[in-house]
Coordinates of C-alpha atoms and ligand atoms in Angstrom, one line a residue:
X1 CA 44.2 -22.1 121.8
X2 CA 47.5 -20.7 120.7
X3 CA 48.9 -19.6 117.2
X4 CA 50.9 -23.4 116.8
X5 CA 47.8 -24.9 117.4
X6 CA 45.4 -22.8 114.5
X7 CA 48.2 -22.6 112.6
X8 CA 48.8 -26.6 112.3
X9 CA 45.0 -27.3 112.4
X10 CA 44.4 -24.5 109.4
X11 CA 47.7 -26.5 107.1
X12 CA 46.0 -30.1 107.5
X13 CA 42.8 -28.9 105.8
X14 CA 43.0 -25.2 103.8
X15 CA 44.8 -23.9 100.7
X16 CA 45.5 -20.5 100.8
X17 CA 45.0 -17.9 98.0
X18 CA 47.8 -16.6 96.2
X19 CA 50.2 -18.4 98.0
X20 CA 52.3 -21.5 97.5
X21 CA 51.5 -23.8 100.3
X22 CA 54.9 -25.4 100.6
X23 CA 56.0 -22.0 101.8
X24 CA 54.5 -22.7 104.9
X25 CA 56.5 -25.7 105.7
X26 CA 58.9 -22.5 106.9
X27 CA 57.2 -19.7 107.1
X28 CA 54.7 -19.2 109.6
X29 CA 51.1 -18.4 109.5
X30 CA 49.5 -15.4 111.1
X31 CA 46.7 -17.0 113.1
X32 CA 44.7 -13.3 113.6
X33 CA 42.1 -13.7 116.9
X34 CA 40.8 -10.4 116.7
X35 CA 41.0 -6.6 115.1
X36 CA 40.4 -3.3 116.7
X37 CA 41.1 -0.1 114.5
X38 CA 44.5 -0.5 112.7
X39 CA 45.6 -3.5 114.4
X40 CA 45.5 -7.4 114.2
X41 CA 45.7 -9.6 117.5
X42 CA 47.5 -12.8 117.7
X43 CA 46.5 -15.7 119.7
X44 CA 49.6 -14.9 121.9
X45 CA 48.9 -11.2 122.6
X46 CA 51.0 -10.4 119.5
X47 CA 49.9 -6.9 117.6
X48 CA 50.5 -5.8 113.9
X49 CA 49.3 -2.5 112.1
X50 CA 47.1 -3.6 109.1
X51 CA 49.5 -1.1 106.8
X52 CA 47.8 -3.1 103.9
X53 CA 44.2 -2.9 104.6
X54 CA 43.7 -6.6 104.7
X55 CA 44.3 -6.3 100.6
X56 CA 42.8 -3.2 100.1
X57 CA 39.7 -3.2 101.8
X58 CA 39.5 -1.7 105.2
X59 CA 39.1 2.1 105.1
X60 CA 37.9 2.9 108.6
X61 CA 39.5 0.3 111.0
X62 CA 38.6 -3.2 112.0
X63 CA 35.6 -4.1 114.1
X64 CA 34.5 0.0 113.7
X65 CA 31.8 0.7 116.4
X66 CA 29.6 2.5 113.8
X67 CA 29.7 0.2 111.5
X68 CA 29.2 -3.0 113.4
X69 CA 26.1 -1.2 115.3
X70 CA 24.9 -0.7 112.1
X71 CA 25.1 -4.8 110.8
X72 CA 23.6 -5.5 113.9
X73 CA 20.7 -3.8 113.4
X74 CA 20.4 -4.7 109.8
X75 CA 21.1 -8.7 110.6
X76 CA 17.7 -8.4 113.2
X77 CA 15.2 -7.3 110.4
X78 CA 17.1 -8.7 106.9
X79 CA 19.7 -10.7 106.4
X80 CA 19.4 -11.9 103.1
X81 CA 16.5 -11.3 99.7
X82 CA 16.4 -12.6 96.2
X83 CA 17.3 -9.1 94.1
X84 CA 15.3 -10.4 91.5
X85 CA 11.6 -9.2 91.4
X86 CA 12.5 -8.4 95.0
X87 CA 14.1 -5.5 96.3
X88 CA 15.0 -3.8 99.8
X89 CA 15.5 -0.5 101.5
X90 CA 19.3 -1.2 101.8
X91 CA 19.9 -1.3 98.5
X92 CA 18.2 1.4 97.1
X93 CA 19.4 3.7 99.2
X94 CA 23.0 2.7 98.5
X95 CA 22.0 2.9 94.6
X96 CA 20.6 6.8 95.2
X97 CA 23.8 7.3 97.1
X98 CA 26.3 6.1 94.9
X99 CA 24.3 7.6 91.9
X100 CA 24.6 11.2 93.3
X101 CA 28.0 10.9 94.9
X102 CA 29.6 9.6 90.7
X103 CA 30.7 11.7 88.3
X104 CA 27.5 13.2 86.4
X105 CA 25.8 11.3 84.3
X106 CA 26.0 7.5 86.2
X107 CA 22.5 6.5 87.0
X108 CA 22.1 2.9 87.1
X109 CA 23.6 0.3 89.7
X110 CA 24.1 -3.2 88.6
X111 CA 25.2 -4.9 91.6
X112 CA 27.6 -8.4 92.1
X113 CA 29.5 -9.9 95.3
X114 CA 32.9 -9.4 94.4
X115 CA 35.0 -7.4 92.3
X116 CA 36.4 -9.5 89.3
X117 CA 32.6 -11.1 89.2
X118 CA 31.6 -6.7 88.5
X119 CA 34.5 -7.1 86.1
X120 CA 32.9 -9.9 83.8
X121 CA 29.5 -7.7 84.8
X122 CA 31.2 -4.2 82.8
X123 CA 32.9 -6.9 79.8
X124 CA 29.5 -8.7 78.9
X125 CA 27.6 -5.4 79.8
X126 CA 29.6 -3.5 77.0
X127 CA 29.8 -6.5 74.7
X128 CA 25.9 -6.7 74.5
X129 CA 25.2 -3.2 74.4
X130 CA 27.5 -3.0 71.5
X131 CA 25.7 -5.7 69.9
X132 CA 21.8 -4.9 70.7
X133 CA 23.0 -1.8 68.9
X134 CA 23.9 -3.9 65.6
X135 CA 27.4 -4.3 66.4
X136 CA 29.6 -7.1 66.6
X137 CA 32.8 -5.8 68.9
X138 CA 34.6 -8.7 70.6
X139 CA 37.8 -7.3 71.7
X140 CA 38.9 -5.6 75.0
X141 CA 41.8 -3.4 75.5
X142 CA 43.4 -2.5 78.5
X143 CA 47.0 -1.2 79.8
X144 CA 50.0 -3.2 80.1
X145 CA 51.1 -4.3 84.1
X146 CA 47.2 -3.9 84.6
X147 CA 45.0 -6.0 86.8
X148 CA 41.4 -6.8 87.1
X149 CA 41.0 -9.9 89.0
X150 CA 41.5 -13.4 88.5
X151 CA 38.1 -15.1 86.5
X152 CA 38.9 -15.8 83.4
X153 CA 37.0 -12.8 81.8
X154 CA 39.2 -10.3 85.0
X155 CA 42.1 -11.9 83.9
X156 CA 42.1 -11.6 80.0
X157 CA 42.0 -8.3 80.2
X158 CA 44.5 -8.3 83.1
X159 CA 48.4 -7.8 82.3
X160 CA 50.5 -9.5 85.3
X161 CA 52.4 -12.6 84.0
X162 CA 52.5 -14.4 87.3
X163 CA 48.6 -14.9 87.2
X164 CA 48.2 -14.8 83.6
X165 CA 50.4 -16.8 81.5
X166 CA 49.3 -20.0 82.5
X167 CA 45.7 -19.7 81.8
X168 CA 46.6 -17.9 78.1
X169 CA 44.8 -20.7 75.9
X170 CA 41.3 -20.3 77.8
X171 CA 40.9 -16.7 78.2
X172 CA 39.2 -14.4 76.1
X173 CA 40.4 -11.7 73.3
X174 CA 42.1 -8.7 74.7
X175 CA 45.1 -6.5 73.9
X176 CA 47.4 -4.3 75.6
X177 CA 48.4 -1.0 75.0
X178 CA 51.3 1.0 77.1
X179 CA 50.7 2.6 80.2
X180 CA 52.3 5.8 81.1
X181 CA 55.8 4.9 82.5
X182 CA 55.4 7.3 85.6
X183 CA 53.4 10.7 86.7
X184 CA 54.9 13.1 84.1
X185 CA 52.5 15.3 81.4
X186 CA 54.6 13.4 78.9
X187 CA 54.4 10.1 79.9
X188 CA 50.5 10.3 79.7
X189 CA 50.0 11.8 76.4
X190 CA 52.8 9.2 75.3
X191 CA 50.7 6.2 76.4
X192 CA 47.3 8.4 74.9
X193 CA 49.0 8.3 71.6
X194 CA 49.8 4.8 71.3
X195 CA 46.6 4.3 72.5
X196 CA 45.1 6.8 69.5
X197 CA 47.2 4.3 66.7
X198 CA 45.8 1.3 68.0
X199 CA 42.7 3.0 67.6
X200 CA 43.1 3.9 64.5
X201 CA 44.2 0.0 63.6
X202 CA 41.7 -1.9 65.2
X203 CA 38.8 0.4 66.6
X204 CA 35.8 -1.2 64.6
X205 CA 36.7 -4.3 66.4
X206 CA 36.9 -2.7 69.9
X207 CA 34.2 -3.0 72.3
X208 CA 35.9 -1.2 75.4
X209 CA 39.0 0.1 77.4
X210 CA 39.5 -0.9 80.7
X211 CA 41.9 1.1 83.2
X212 CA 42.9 1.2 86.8
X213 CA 42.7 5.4 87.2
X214 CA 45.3 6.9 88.3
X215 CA 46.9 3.6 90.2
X216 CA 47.3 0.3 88.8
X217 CA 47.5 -1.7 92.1
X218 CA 48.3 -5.5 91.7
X219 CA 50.6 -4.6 88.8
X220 CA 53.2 -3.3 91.0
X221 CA 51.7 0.1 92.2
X222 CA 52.3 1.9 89.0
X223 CA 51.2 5.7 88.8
X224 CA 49.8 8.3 86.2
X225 CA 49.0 11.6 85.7
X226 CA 44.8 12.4 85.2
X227 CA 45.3 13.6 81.7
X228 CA 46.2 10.2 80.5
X229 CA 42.4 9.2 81.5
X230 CA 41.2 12.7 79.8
X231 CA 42.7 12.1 76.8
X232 CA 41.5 8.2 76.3
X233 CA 38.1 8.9 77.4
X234 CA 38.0 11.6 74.5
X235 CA 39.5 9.1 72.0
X236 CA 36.9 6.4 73.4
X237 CA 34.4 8.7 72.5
X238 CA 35.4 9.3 68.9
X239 CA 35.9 5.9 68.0
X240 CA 32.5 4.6 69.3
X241 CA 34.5 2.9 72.5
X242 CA 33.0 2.5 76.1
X243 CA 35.4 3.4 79.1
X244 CA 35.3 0.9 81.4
X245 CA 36.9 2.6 85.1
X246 CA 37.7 -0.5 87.4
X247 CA 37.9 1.7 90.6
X248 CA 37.6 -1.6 92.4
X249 CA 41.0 -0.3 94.7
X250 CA 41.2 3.1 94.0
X251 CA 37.4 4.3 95.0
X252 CA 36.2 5.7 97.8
X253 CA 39.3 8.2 98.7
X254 CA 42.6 6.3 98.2
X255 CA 43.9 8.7 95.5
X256 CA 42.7 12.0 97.7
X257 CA 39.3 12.2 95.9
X258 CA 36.2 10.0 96.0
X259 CA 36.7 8.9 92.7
X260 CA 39.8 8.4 90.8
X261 CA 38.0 9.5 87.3
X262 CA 37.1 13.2 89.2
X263 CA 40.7 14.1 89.3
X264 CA 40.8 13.8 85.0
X265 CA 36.8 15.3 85.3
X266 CA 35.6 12.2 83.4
X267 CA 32.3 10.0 83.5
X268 CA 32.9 6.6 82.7
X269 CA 30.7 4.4 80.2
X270 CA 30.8 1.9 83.5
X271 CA 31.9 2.5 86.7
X272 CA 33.3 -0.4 88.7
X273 CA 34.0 -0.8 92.6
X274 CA 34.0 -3.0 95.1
X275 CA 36.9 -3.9 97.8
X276 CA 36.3 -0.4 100.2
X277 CA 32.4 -0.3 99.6
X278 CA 32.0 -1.9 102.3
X279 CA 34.7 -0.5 104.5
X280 CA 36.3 -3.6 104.4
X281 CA 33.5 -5.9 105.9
X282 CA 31.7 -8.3 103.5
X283 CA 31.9 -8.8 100.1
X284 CA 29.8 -6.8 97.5
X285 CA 30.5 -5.2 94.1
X286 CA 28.5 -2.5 92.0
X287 CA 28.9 -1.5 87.8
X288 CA 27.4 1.9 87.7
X289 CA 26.7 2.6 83.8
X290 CA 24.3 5.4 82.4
X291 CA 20.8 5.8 80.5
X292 CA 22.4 4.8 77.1
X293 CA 24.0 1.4 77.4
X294 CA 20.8 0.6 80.0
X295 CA 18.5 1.6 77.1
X296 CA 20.1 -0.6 74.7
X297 CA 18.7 -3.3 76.7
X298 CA 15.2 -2.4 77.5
X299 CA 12.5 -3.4 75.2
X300 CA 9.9 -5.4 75.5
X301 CA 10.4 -9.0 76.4
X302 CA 13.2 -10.2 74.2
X303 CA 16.0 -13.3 76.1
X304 CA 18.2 -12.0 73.4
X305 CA 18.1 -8.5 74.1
X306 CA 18.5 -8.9 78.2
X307 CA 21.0 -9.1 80.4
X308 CA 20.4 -11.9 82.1
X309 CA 23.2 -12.0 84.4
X310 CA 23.0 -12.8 87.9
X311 CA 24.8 -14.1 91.4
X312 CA 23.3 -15.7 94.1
X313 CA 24.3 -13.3 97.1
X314 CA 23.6 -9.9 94.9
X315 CA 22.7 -7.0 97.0
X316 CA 23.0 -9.0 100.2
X317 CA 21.4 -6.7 102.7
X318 CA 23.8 -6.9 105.7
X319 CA 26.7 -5.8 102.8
X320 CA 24.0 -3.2 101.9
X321 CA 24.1 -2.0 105.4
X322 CA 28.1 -1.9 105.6
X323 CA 28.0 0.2 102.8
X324 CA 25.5 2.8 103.8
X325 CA 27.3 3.0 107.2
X326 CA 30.5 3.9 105.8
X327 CA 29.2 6.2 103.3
X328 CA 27.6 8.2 106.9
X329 CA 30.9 8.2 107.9
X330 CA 32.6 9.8 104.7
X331 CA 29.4 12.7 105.2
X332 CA 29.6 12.8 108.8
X333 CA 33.4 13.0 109.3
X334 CA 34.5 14.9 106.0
X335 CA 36.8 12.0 105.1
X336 CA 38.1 13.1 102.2
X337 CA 39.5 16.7 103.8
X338 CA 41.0 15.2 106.8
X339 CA 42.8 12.6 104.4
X340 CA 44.7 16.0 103.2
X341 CA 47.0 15.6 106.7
X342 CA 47.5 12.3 106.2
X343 CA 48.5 12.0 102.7
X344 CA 50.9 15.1 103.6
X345 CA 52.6 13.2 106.6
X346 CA 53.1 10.0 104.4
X347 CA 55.0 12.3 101.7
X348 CA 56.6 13.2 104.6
X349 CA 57.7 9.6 105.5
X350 CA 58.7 8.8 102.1
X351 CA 61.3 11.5 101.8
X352 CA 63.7 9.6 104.2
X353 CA 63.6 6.3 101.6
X354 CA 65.3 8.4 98.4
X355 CA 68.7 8.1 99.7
X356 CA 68.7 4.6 100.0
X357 CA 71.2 3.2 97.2
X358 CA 68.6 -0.4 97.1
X359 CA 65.4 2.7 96.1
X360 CA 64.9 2.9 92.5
X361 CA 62.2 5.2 93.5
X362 CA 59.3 6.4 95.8
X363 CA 55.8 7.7 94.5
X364 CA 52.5 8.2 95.9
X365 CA 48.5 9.3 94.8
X366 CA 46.9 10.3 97.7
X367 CA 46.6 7.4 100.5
X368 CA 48.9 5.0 98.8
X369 CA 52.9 4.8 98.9
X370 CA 55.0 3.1 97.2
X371 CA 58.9 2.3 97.3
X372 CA 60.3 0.6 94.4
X373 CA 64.1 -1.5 94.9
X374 CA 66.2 -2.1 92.4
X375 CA 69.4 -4.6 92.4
X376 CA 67.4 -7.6 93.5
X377 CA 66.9 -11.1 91.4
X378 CA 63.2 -11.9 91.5
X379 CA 64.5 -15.4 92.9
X380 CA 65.7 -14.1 96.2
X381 CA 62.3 -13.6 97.0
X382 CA 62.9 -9.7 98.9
X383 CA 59.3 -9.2 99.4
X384 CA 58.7 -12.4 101.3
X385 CA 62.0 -11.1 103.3
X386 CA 60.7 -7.7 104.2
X387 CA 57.1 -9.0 104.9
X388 CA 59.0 -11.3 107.9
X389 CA 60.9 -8.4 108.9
X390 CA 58.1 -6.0 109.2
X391 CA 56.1 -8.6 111.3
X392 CA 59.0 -8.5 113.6
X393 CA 58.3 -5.1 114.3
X394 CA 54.3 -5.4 114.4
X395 CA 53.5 -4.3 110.9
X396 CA 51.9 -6.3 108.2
X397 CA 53.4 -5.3 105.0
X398 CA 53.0 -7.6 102.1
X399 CA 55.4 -6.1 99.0
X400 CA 54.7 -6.9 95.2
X401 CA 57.6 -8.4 94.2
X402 CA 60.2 -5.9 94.5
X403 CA 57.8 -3.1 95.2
X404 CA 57.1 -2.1 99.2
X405 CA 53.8 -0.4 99.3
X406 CA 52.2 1.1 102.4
X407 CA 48.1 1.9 102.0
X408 CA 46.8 2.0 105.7
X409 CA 43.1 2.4 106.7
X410 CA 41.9 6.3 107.0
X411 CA 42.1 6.1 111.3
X412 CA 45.8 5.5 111.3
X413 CA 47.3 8.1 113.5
X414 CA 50.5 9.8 113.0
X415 CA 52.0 8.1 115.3
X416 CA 51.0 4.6 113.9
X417 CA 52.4 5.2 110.5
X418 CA 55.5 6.5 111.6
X419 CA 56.2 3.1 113.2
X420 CA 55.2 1.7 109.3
X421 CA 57.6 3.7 108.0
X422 CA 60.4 2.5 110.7
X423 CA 59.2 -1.2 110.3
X424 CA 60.0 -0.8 106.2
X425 CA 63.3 1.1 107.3
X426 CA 64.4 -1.5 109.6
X427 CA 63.7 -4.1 106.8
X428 CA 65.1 -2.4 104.3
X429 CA 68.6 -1.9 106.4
X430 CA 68.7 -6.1 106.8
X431 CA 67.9 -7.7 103.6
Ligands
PLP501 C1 41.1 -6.4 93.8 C2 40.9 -5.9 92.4 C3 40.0 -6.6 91.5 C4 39.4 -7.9 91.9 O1 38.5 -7.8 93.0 P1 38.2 -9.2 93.8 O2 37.2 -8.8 94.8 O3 39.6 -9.6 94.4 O4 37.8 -10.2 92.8 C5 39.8 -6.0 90.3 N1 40.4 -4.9 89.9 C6 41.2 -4.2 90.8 C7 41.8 -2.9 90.3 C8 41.5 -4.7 92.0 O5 42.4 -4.1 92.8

């Protein structure tokens, strides 16, 4: 087998995601025969430095020995239970776990196999509350260039055209206030205040805002300062609002902290995350919420009055036992405070991209780096460009649109991301 021979057998029968398949009629595939720590194998030998996580997902390397010991020991007692009127050690060990390790006050886990399906989970979730409370609150709001995911619930209250527009008649009602235009105090009590008028125009009508803290990801790795999520979790509050936090990307360390929400010292209404659960392995979602919005639904027998929401793979066991495994390793390798070296070498790195006359700018929260261009049409197509280039020089990057991001999993070693940071360089000398 060879990468001519997957690659030709994969275009006569799949259709990739996100991609347009004609692309491929010149641009290769990356037939990918194994992973070890940061790197993919080709079918020729070939290596490349995962410097995107396999889309956000990996957090502690590919094929880790812990963490495949620990599927393997799960997949010879349970692979696989009905969650409902059943339940497992697995999960309810995850549940206490995630329970004590949120911010204060999260004590229920609602769980679901992916993250835009925990998406529609927190929407309908908040909806109904509002409603078994006697009121009627059909509209979402979230931040403009935000993202969600890509059902049609994810992606009404989701903000990227590219995705969006095309689906506009069948989604459902949402509306967009501004996000903070970059990391400044300013920028983030700007955005609060529009977010305070709308508020004031339409809160009766609003059941919940939805945010990406502290990073909005698919939207073109946009930052903010914490006090923006301070301030609209206060103004939530007033107005009889839930907080919906879609930590889907940036939970589980990527922003220096566990949680996104600590860094503003917020609890969430609902708490949403997904992608590095389970270090990257198999799919699985959670929406933690608290003792109010679970009460609103607990009464005796009542279909109305019940959320009677479900997925066939919920709280899959062997994704149960991925997550458990990498929450040992966050306790038993202080993850968070070894981070701290890494997140100051990648500031490092960035420093040597603000000269560059095509940089519009370069910004980072914690674990993720970004490097936005300027001067490009959208129809020369410079991410596609620099991903090719980048491969050349054994890195997977995979820019959004004009903006280069680098968010590696924790085991990278200095040495490793250097040669990210010179595969980007070497791109960005050639396009
Ligand atoms: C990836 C992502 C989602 C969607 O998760 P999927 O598992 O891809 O459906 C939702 N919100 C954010 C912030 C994400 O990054």
């Amino acid at each position: 087998m060879n990468n001519v021979e997957i690659s030709s057998r994969d275009l006569n029968v799949l259709w990739h995601p996100c991609t347009q398949m004609k692309d491929h009629e010149t641009i290769p595939l990356t037939p990918v025969s194994k992973a070890y720590g940061v790197y993919l194998e080709d079918f020729e030998g070939d290596t490349f430095i995962d410097a995107i996580s396999s889309w956000w997902v990996n957090l502690f390397g590919h094929c880790n020995p812990y963490i495949n010991q620990k599927i393997k020991e799960q997949l010879e007692t349970l692979e696989h239970v009905i969650l409902a009127g059943f339940t497992h050690e697995g999960i309810v060990r995850l549940s206490e776990r995630l329970v004590a390790l949120s911010p204060e006050g999260l004590t229920r886990c609602f769980y679901a196999d992916n993250g835009s399906s925990a998406i529609e989970v927190a929407l309908k979730m908040s909806y109904h509350s509002h409603k078994n409370q006697g009121k009627e609150k059909g509209l979402f709001v979230s931040l403009s260039e935000s993202y969600h995911g890509e059902t049609l619930g994810a992606l009404s209250v989701g903000d990227v055209a590219l995705y969006k527009e095309t689906y506009e008649p069948l989604l459902i009602r949402s509306i967009q206030t501004p996000s903070p235009i970059n990391q400044s105090v300013e920028a983030a009590l700007d955005a609060a205040k529009s977010f305070e008028s709308l508020l004031q125009e339409k809160g009766d009508e609003i059941a919940a805002l939805i945010v990406e803290p502290l990073v909005q990801g698919a939207g073109g790795m946009r930052m903010y300062h914490p006090i923006f999520l301070s301030e609209a979790k206060r103004l939530c509050e007033e107005y009889g609002v839930h907080f919906i936090a879609d930590e889907i990307l940036v939970g589980f360390g990527r922003t220096g902290s566990m949680f996104a929400c600590e860094q503003a010292g917020i609890t969430p209404d609902f708490l949403v995350l997904s992608k590095g659960l389970t270090g990257g392995y198999l799919p699985l979602s959670v929406v933690l919420t608290n003792e109010s919005v679970y009460g609103s639904f607990y009464c005796d027998y009542n279909p109305i009055r019940s959320f009677l929401h479900s997925h066939s793979y919920t709280g899959n066991a062997l994704a149960c036992a991925a997550a458990n495994a990498t929450l040992d390793i966050f306790e038993s390798e202080n993850v968070i405070e070894n981070n701290r070296k890494t997140i100051a070498l990648i500031a490092e790195e960035l420093k040597r991209f603000e000269p560059f006359p095509n940089v519009k700018e370069v910004r980072q929260c914690g674990m993720i780096a970004a490097i936005e261009l300027q001067g490009y049409d959208p129809h020369e197509r410079v991410g596609v460009k620099i991903h090719q280039l980048c491969l050349t020089q054994g890195v997977l990057i995979r820019p959004l649109g004009s903006v280069v991001y680098v968010m590696t999993p924790y085991v990278i070693t200095p040495d490793e991301l250097r040669k990210v940071f010179d595969a980007i360089e070497f791109s960005l000398q050639r396009i």
